[in-house]
PDB file of C-alpha atoms in Angstrom:
ATOM      1  CA  MET C 292       0.953  18.483  -7.500  1.00 30.00           C
ATOM      2  CA  SER C 293       3.984  17.096  -9.299  1.00 31.00           C
ATOM      3  CA  VAL C 294       3.660  14.254 -11.789  1.00 30.00           C
ATOM      4  CA  SER C 295       4.634  10.759 -10.674  1.00 31.00           C
ATOM      5  CA  THR C 296       7.065   8.705 -12.699  1.00 32.00           C
ATOM      6  CA  PRO C 297       5.475   5.384 -13.642  1.00 34.00           C
ATOM      7  CA  ALA C 298       7.067   2.201 -12.330  1.00 39.00           C
ATOM      8  CA  ASP C 299       7.043  -1.155 -14.048  1.00 39.00           C
ATOM      9  CA  SER C 300       6.206  -4.408 -12.300  1.00 39.00           C
ATOM     10  CA  ASN C 301       9.860  -4.989 -11.449  1.00 43.00           C
ATOM     11  CA  ALA C 302      11.241  -1.750 -10.098  1.00 48.00           C
ATOM     12  CA  SER C 303      14.795  -0.945 -11.109  1.00 44.00           C
ATOM     13  CA  LYS C 304      17.755  -1.558  -8.804  1.00 45.00           C
ATOM     14  CA  ASP C 305      18.171   2.246  -8.505  1.00 42.00           C
ATOM     15  CA  THR C 306      14.569   2.605  -7.303  1.00 44.00           C
ATOM     16  CA  GLN C 307      15.012  -0.300  -4.896  1.00 46.00           C
ATOM     17  CA  SER C 308      17.941   1.390  -3.192  1.00 47.00           C
ATOM     18  CA  THR C 309      16.378   4.843  -2.828  1.00 53.00           C
ATOM     19  CA  VAL C 310      12.668   4.707  -2.082  1.00 72.00           C
ATOM     20  CA  PHE C 311      10.050   2.235  -1.026  1.00 83.00           C
ATOM     21  CA  PRO C 312       7.306   1.728  -1.957  1.00 86.00           C
ATOM     22  CA  PRO C 313       7.831   2.806  -5.554  1.00 85.00           C
ATOM     23  CA  ASP C 314       5.130   4.620  -7.500  1.00 85.00           C
ATOM     24  CA  SER C 315       2.287   2.158  -8.029  1.00 90.00           C
ATOM     25  CA  ARG C 316       1.541   3.248 -11.598  1.00 86.00           C
ATOM     26  CA  VAL C 317       2.340   0.658 -14.260  1.00 80.00           C
ATOM     27  CA  SER C 318       4.112   1.909 -17.353  1.00 69.00           C
ATOM     28  CA  GLY C 319       3.092   0.550 -20.741  1.00 63.00           C
ATOM     29  CA  VAL C 320       0.326  -1.945 -21.392  1.00 59.00           C
ATOM     30  CA  SER C 321      -0.442  -4.681 -18.878  1.00 62.00           C
ATOM     31  CA  SER C 322      -1.910  -8.004 -20.020  1.00 61.00           C
ATOM     32  CA  THR C 323      -4.354  -7.775 -17.103  1.00 66.00           C
ATOM     33  CA  GLY C 324      -5.393  -4.215 -17.850  1.00 68.00           C
ATOM     34  CA  ALA C 325      -3.947  -3.089 -14.510  1.00 76.00           C
ATOM     35  CA  LYS C 326      -2.745   0.498 -14.229  1.00 84.00           C
ATOM     36  CA  HIS C 327      -1.297   0.079 -10.722  1.00 89.00           C
ATOM     37  CA  MET C 328       0.742  -2.507  -8.844  1.00 90.00           C
ATOM     38  CA  CYS C 329       0.495  -3.233  -5.143  1.00 94.00           C
ATOM     39  CA  TYR C 330       4.028  -3.362  -3.773  1.00 94.00           C
ATOM     40  CA  CYS C 331       3.056  -4.813  -0.410  1.00 93.00           C
ATOM     41  CA  VAL C 332       5.847  -7.076   0.698  1.00 91.00           C
ATOM     42  CA  THR C 333       3.460 -10.063   0.683  1.00 90.00           C
ATOM     43  CA  HIS C 334       3.347  -9.723  -3.132  1.00 92.00           C
ATOM     44  CA  LEU C 335       7.135  -9.529  -3.591  1.00 92.00           C
ATOM     45  CA  GLN C 336       9.702 -12.275  -4.046  1.00 91.00           C
ATOM     46  CA  PRO C 337      13.448 -12.236  -3.413  1.00 91.00           C
ATOM     47  CA  GLY C 338      15.473 -11.253  -6.481  1.00 90.00           C
ATOM     48  CA  GLU C 339      17.733 -13.728  -8.263  1.00 89.00           C
ATOM     49  CA  SER C 340      21.016 -11.902  -7.649  1.00 86.00           C
ATOM     50  CA  ASP C 341      23.407 -12.608  -4.789  1.00 86.00           C
ATOM     51  CA  GLU C 342      22.693  -9.178  -3.344  1.00 88.00           C
ATOM     52  CA  PRO C 343      19.472  -8.527  -1.423  1.00 90.00           C
ATOM     53  CA  SER C 344      16.821  -7.438  -3.917  1.00 90.00           C
ATOM     54  CA  TRP C 345      13.174  -8.029  -4.759  1.00 92.00           C
ATOM     55  CA  THR C 346      10.897  -8.466  -7.739  1.00 91.00           C
ATOM     56  CA  GLY C 347       7.170  -8.627  -8.304  1.00 91.00           C
ATOM     57  CA  GLY C 348       4.105  -6.804  -7.156  1.00 92.00           C
ATOM     58  CA  LYS C 349       0.425  -7.609  -7.674  1.00 91.00           C
ATOM     59  CA  PRO C 350      -1.664  -5.929 -10.379  1.00 89.00           C
ATOM     60  CA  ILE C 351      -4.624  -3.944  -9.066  1.00 86.00           C
ATOM     61  CA  ILE C 352      -7.415  -4.422 -11.572  1.00 79.00           C
ATOM     62  CA  ASN C 353      -9.738  -1.513 -12.373  1.00 72.00           C
ATOM     63  CA  LYS C 354     -13.203  -1.529 -10.799  1.00 69.00           C
ATOM     64  CA  THR C 355     -12.802  -4.863  -9.033  1.00 70.00           C
ATOM     65  CA  GLN C 356     -10.554  -4.405  -6.020  1.00 76.00           C
ATOM     66  CA  LYS C 357     -10.979  -2.153  -3.012  1.00 87.00           C
ATOM     67  CA  CYS C 358      -7.734  -0.263  -2.620  1.00 93.00           C
ATOM     68  CA  ALA C 359      -6.130   2.506  -0.621  1.00 96.00           C
ATOM     69  CA  ARG C 360      -4.250   5.618  -1.651  1.00 97.00           C
ATOM     70  CA  ILE C 361      -1.498   6.246   0.875  1.00 97.00           C
ATOM     71  CA  HIS C 362      -0.210   9.826   1.142  1.00 97.00           C
ATOM     72  CA  PHE C 363       3.313  10.560   2.394  1.00 96.00           C
ATOM     73  CA  SER C 364       5.012  13.689   3.707  1.00 95.00           C
ATOM     74  CA  ASP C 365       8.167  13.060   1.662  1.00 93.00           C
ATOM     75  CA  ARG C 366       6.981  11.719  -1.705  1.00 92.00           C
ATOM     76  CA  GLU C 367       4.016  11.155  -4.004  1.00 92.00           C
ATOM     77  CA  SER C 368       1.109   8.995  -2.915  1.00 94.00           C
ATOM     78  CA  THR C 369       0.886   5.358  -3.968  1.00 95.00           C
ATOM     79  CA  VAL C 370      -1.912   2.795  -4.258  1.00 95.00           C
ATOM     80  CA  PHE C 371      -2.002  -0.491  -2.351  1.00 96.00           C
ATOM     81  CA  GLU C 372      -4.677  -3.131  -1.948  1.00 94.00           C
ATOM     82  CA  TRP C 373      -6.875  -2.150   1.028  1.00 93.00           C
ATOM     83  CA  LEU C 374      -5.698  -4.768   3.532  1.00 93.00           C
ATOM     84  CA  CYS C 375      -2.079  -4.466   2.377  1.00 94.00           C
ATOM     85  CA  ALA C 376      -2.169  -0.741   3.167  1.00 96.00           C
ATOM     86  CA  ARG C 377      -3.499  -1.481   6.628  1.00 95.00           C
ATOM     87  CA  ALA C 378      -0.795  -4.044   7.406  1.00 94.00           C
ATOM     88  CA  SER C 379       2.038  -1.983   5.929  1.00 95.00           C
ATOM     89  CA  ILE C 380       1.158   1.188   7.815  1.00 97.00           C
ATOM     90  CA  ALA C 381       0.508  -0.739  11.036  1.00 96.00           C
ATOM     91  CA  LEU C 382       4.007  -2.242  10.850  1.00 95.00           C
ATOM     92  CA  SER C 383       5.435   1.290  10.861  1.00 96.00           C
ATOM     93  CA  PHE C 384       4.199   1.765  14.422  1.00 97.00           C
ATOM     94  CA  ARG C 385       6.737  -0.804  15.620  1.00 94.00           C
ATOM     95  CA  ASP C 386      10.091   0.550  16.792  1.00 92.00           C
ATOM     96  CA  ASP C 387      11.492  -2.668  18.179  1.00 93.00           C
ATOM     97  CA  ASP C 388      13.865  -5.070  16.436  1.00 93.00           C
ATOM     98  CA  PRO C 389      11.897  -8.307  15.979  1.00 93.00           C
ATOM     99  CA  ALA C 390      13.595 -11.699  16.047  1.00 93.00           C
ATOM    100  CA  GLU C 391      14.561 -13.109  12.645  1.00 92.00           C
ATOM    101  CA  ASP C 392      11.813 -15.748  12.678  1.00 91.00           C
ATOM    102  CA  GLU C 393       9.072 -13.539  14.178  1.00 92.00           C
ATOM    103  CA  MET C 394       5.878 -13.336  12.128  1.00 90.00           C
ATOM    104  CA  LEU C 395       5.291  -9.669  11.338  1.00 89.00           C
ATOM    105  CA  TRP C 396       1.910 -10.467   9.773  1.00 82.00           C
ATOM    106  CA  SER C 397       0.323 -13.308   7.836  1.00 78.00           C
ATOM    107  CA  THR C 398       3.217 -15.522   6.693  1.00 80.00           C
ATOM    108  CA  LEU C 399       5.778 -12.710   6.626  1.00 86.00           C
ATOM    109  CA  ARG C 400       8.900 -12.994   8.764  1.00 91.00           C
ATOM    110  CA  LYS C 401      11.577 -10.383   9.348  1.00 93.00           C
ATOM    111  CA  SER C 402      14.107 -12.705   7.666  1.00 93.00           C
ATOM    112  CA  SER C 403      12.050 -12.546   4.437  1.00 91.00           C
ATOM    113  CA  LEU C 404      12.328  -8.763   4.421  1.00 92.00           C
ATOM    114  CA  GLU C 405      16.076  -8.995   5.050  1.00 93.00           C
ATOM    115  CA  ARG C 406      16.565 -11.358   2.083  1.00 92.00           C
ATOM    116  CA  MET C 407      14.952  -8.732  -0.129  1.00 93.00           C
ATOM    117  CA  GLY C 408      16.974  -5.875   1.404  1.00 93.00           C
ATOM    118  CA  LEU C 409      13.799  -4.356   2.849  1.00 94.00           C
ATOM    119  CA  TRP C 410      14.407  -4.465   6.609  1.00 94.00           C
ATOM    120  CA  PRO C 411      14.052  -1.975   8.251  1.00 94.00           C
ATOM    121  CA  LYS C 412      13.426   0.139   5.098  1.00 93.00           C
ATOM    122  CA  TYR C 413       9.948  -1.284   4.530  1.00 94.00           C
ATOM    123  CA  ARG C 414       8.767  -0.549   8.075  1.00 95.00           C
ATOM    124  CA  ASP C 415      10.418   2.872   8.190  1.00 95.00           C
ATOM    125  CA  SER C 416       9.149   4.035   4.782  1.00 94.00           C
ATOM    126  CA  PHE C 417       5.567   3.995   6.047  1.00 97.00           C
ATOM    127  CA  LYS C 418       6.473   6.173   9.056  1.00 96.00           C
ATOM    128  CA  THR C 419       6.053   9.171   6.736  1.00 96.00           C
ATOM    129  CA  ALA C 420       2.483   8.193   5.756  1.00 97.00           C
ATOM    130  CA  THR C 421       0.232  11.140   6.582  1.00 98.00           C
ATOM    131  CA  LYS C 422      -3.205   9.927   5.458  1.00 98.00           C
ATOM    132  CA  VAL C 423      -5.009   7.112   3.713  1.00 98.00           C
ATOM    133  CA  GLU C 424      -8.155   6.942   1.573  1.00 97.00           C
ATOM    134  CA  CYS C 425     -10.349   3.994   0.628  1.00 94.00           C
ATOM    135  CA  GLY C 426     -11.364   3.675  -2.994  1.00 93.00           C
ATOM    136  CA  LEU C 427     -11.440   1.967  -6.345  1.00 90.00           C
ATOM    137  CA  LEU C 428      -9.626   2.546  -9.611  1.00 88.00           C
ATOM    138  CA  LYS C 429     -11.476   3.856 -12.634  1.00 84.00           C
ATOM    139  CA  ASP C 430      -9.467   3.929 -15.862  1.00 82.00           C
ATOM    140  CA  GLY C 431      -6.302   3.880 -13.767  1.00 84.00           C
ATOM    141  CA  GLU C 432      -7.346   6.800 -11.588  1.00 88.00           C
ATOM    142  CA  PHE C 433      -8.147   6.530  -7.882  1.00 92.00           C
ATOM    143  CA  TRP C 434     -11.724   7.340  -6.831  1.00 92.00           C
ATOM    144  CA  ASN C 435     -12.627   7.657  -3.152  1.00 94.00           C
ATOM    145  CA  LEU C 436     -15.272   5.040  -2.327  1.00 91.00           C
ATOM    146  CA  TYR C 437     -17.178   7.043   0.263  1.00 92.00           C
ATOM    147  CA  GLU C 438     -19.485  10.035   0.080  1.00 92.00           C
ATOM    148  CA  GLY C 439     -17.621  13.236   0.911  1.00 94.00           C
ATOM    149  CA  ASN C 440     -14.225  11.706   0.028  1.00 95.00           C
ATOM    150  CA  PRO C 441     -13.084  11.146   3.636  1.00 96.00           C
ATOM    151  CA  GLU C 442      -9.415  10.636   4.438  1.00 97.00           C
ATOM    152  CA  MET C 443      -7.961   9.147   7.578  1.00 97.00           C
ATOM    153  CA  GLU C 444      -5.280  11.452   8.954  1.00 97.00           C
ATOM    154  CA  ILE C 445      -2.270   9.716  10.476  1.00 98.00           C
ATOM    155  CA  ASP C 446      -1.104  12.029  13.234  1.00 96.00           C
ATOM    156  CA  ARG C 447       1.643  10.188  15.111  1.00 96.00           C
ATOM    157  CA  SER C 448       1.532  12.665  17.995  1.00 96.00           C
ATOM    158  CA  VAL C 449      -1.941  11.283  18.773  1.00 95.00           C
ATOM    159  CA  MET C 450      -1.939   7.876  17.099  1.00 96.00           C
ATOM    160  CA  LYS C 451       0.907   6.186  18.944  1.00 95.00           C
ATOM    161  CA  ASN C 452       0.506   2.437  18.422  1.00 96.00           C
ATOM    162  CA  ILE C 453      -0.982  -0.300  16.258  1.00 95.00           C
ATOM    163  CA  PRO C 454      -4.276  -0.639  18.202  1.00 96.00           C
ATOM    164  CA  MET C 455      -4.927   3.116  17.861  1.00 97.00           C
ATOM    165  CA  PHE C 456      -4.169   2.962  14.131  1.00 97.00           C
ATOM    166  CA  ASP C 457      -6.383  -0.126  13.670  1.00 95.00           C
ATOM    167  CA  GLU C 458      -9.280   1.585  15.450  1.00 95.00           C
ATOM    168  CA  ALA C 459      -9.031   4.648  13.209  1.00 96.00           C
ATOM    169  CA  PHE C 460      -8.773   2.421  10.122  1.00 94.00           C
ATOM    170  CA  ASP C 461     -11.940   0.575  11.168  1.00 92.00           C
ATOM    171  CA  VAL C 462     -13.733   3.882  11.715  1.00 92.00           C
ATOM    172  CA  LEU C 463     -12.827   5.045   8.192  1.00 92.00           C
ATOM    173  CA  ASN C 464     -14.197   1.819   6.781  1.00 86.00           C
ATOM    174  CA  SER C 465     -17.374   1.554   8.849  1.00 87.00           C
ATOM    175  CA  ARG C 466     -18.725   5.044   9.472  1.00 89.00           C
ATOM    176  CA  HIS C 467     -19.056   6.350   5.957  1.00 89.00           C
ATOM    177  CA  ARG C 468     -21.691   5.740   3.297  1.00 87.00           C
ATOM    178  CA  ILE C 469     -20.541   4.320  -0.003  1.00 86.00           C
ATOM    179  CA  GLY C 470     -20.878   6.838  -2.811  1.00 86.00           C
ATOM    180  CA  ASP C 471     -22.021   6.170  -6.373  1.00 80.00           C
ATOM    181  CA  ILE C 472     -20.240   3.021  -7.499  1.00 74.00           C
ATOM    182  CA  SER C 473     -22.586   2.206 -10.380  1.00 71.00           C
ATOM    183  CA  TRP C 474     -19.602   2.334 -12.751  1.00 67.00           C
ATOM    184  CA  THR C 475     -17.893  -0.560 -10.946  1.00 64.00           C
ATOM    185  CA  PHE C 476     -18.291  -4.296 -11.168  1.00 60.00           C
ATOM    186  CA  LEU C 477     -18.997  -4.425  -7.447  1.00 57.00           C
ATOM    187  CA  PRO C 478     -22.382  -4.971  -5.788  1.00 52.00           C
ATOM    188  CA  SER C 479     -24.061  -1.864  -4.404  1.00 51.00           C
ATOM    189  CA  GLU C 480     -24.115  -3.530  -0.959  1.00 50.00           C
ATOM    190  CA  LEU C 481     -20.309  -3.640  -0.867  1.00 49.00           C
ATOM    191  CA  GLN C 482     -19.171  -4.830   2.564  1.00 42.00           C
ATOM    192  CA  TYR C 483     -15.571  -5.176   3.811  1.00 43.00           C
TER     193      TYR C 483
END
């Protein structure tokens, strides 16, 4: 597997124009101890320039936050917070052109993505997601949370819409036993 290039918390303009989401690894030392950033659009803000751009991301703290590793067919995997991964991949099952003021999820509108230069790039970038894993970070490395290291395959020839994706995501989260998480700060009865 090739080595990923670390990204900082404010990805460069070059990165913004070529690939989304950027590599989640944080370069350098973070004041929070985070080794990864979640680049879910709900954690981003519009940039300060006149051109559409974005800044931000949310640190993913080791051993304390359930997260997902998203694998892609056309680039390295990246780490998102668990629910952010679900919402981001689910959005990729939409092929329509929503109205400017339509809520895509939570408080996110299409117009917000456009202001950051991320529509339809954000939706389309997750169309190449091939699988997702549930886990935690340990010393900046992803560890699958469940016994047997299960991965949810995203086969778009079978999984054709958001409800089908959501059902598979729920199965991944509910039908597997949690492995040894004694090294975490989480309770052994972890429920999500």
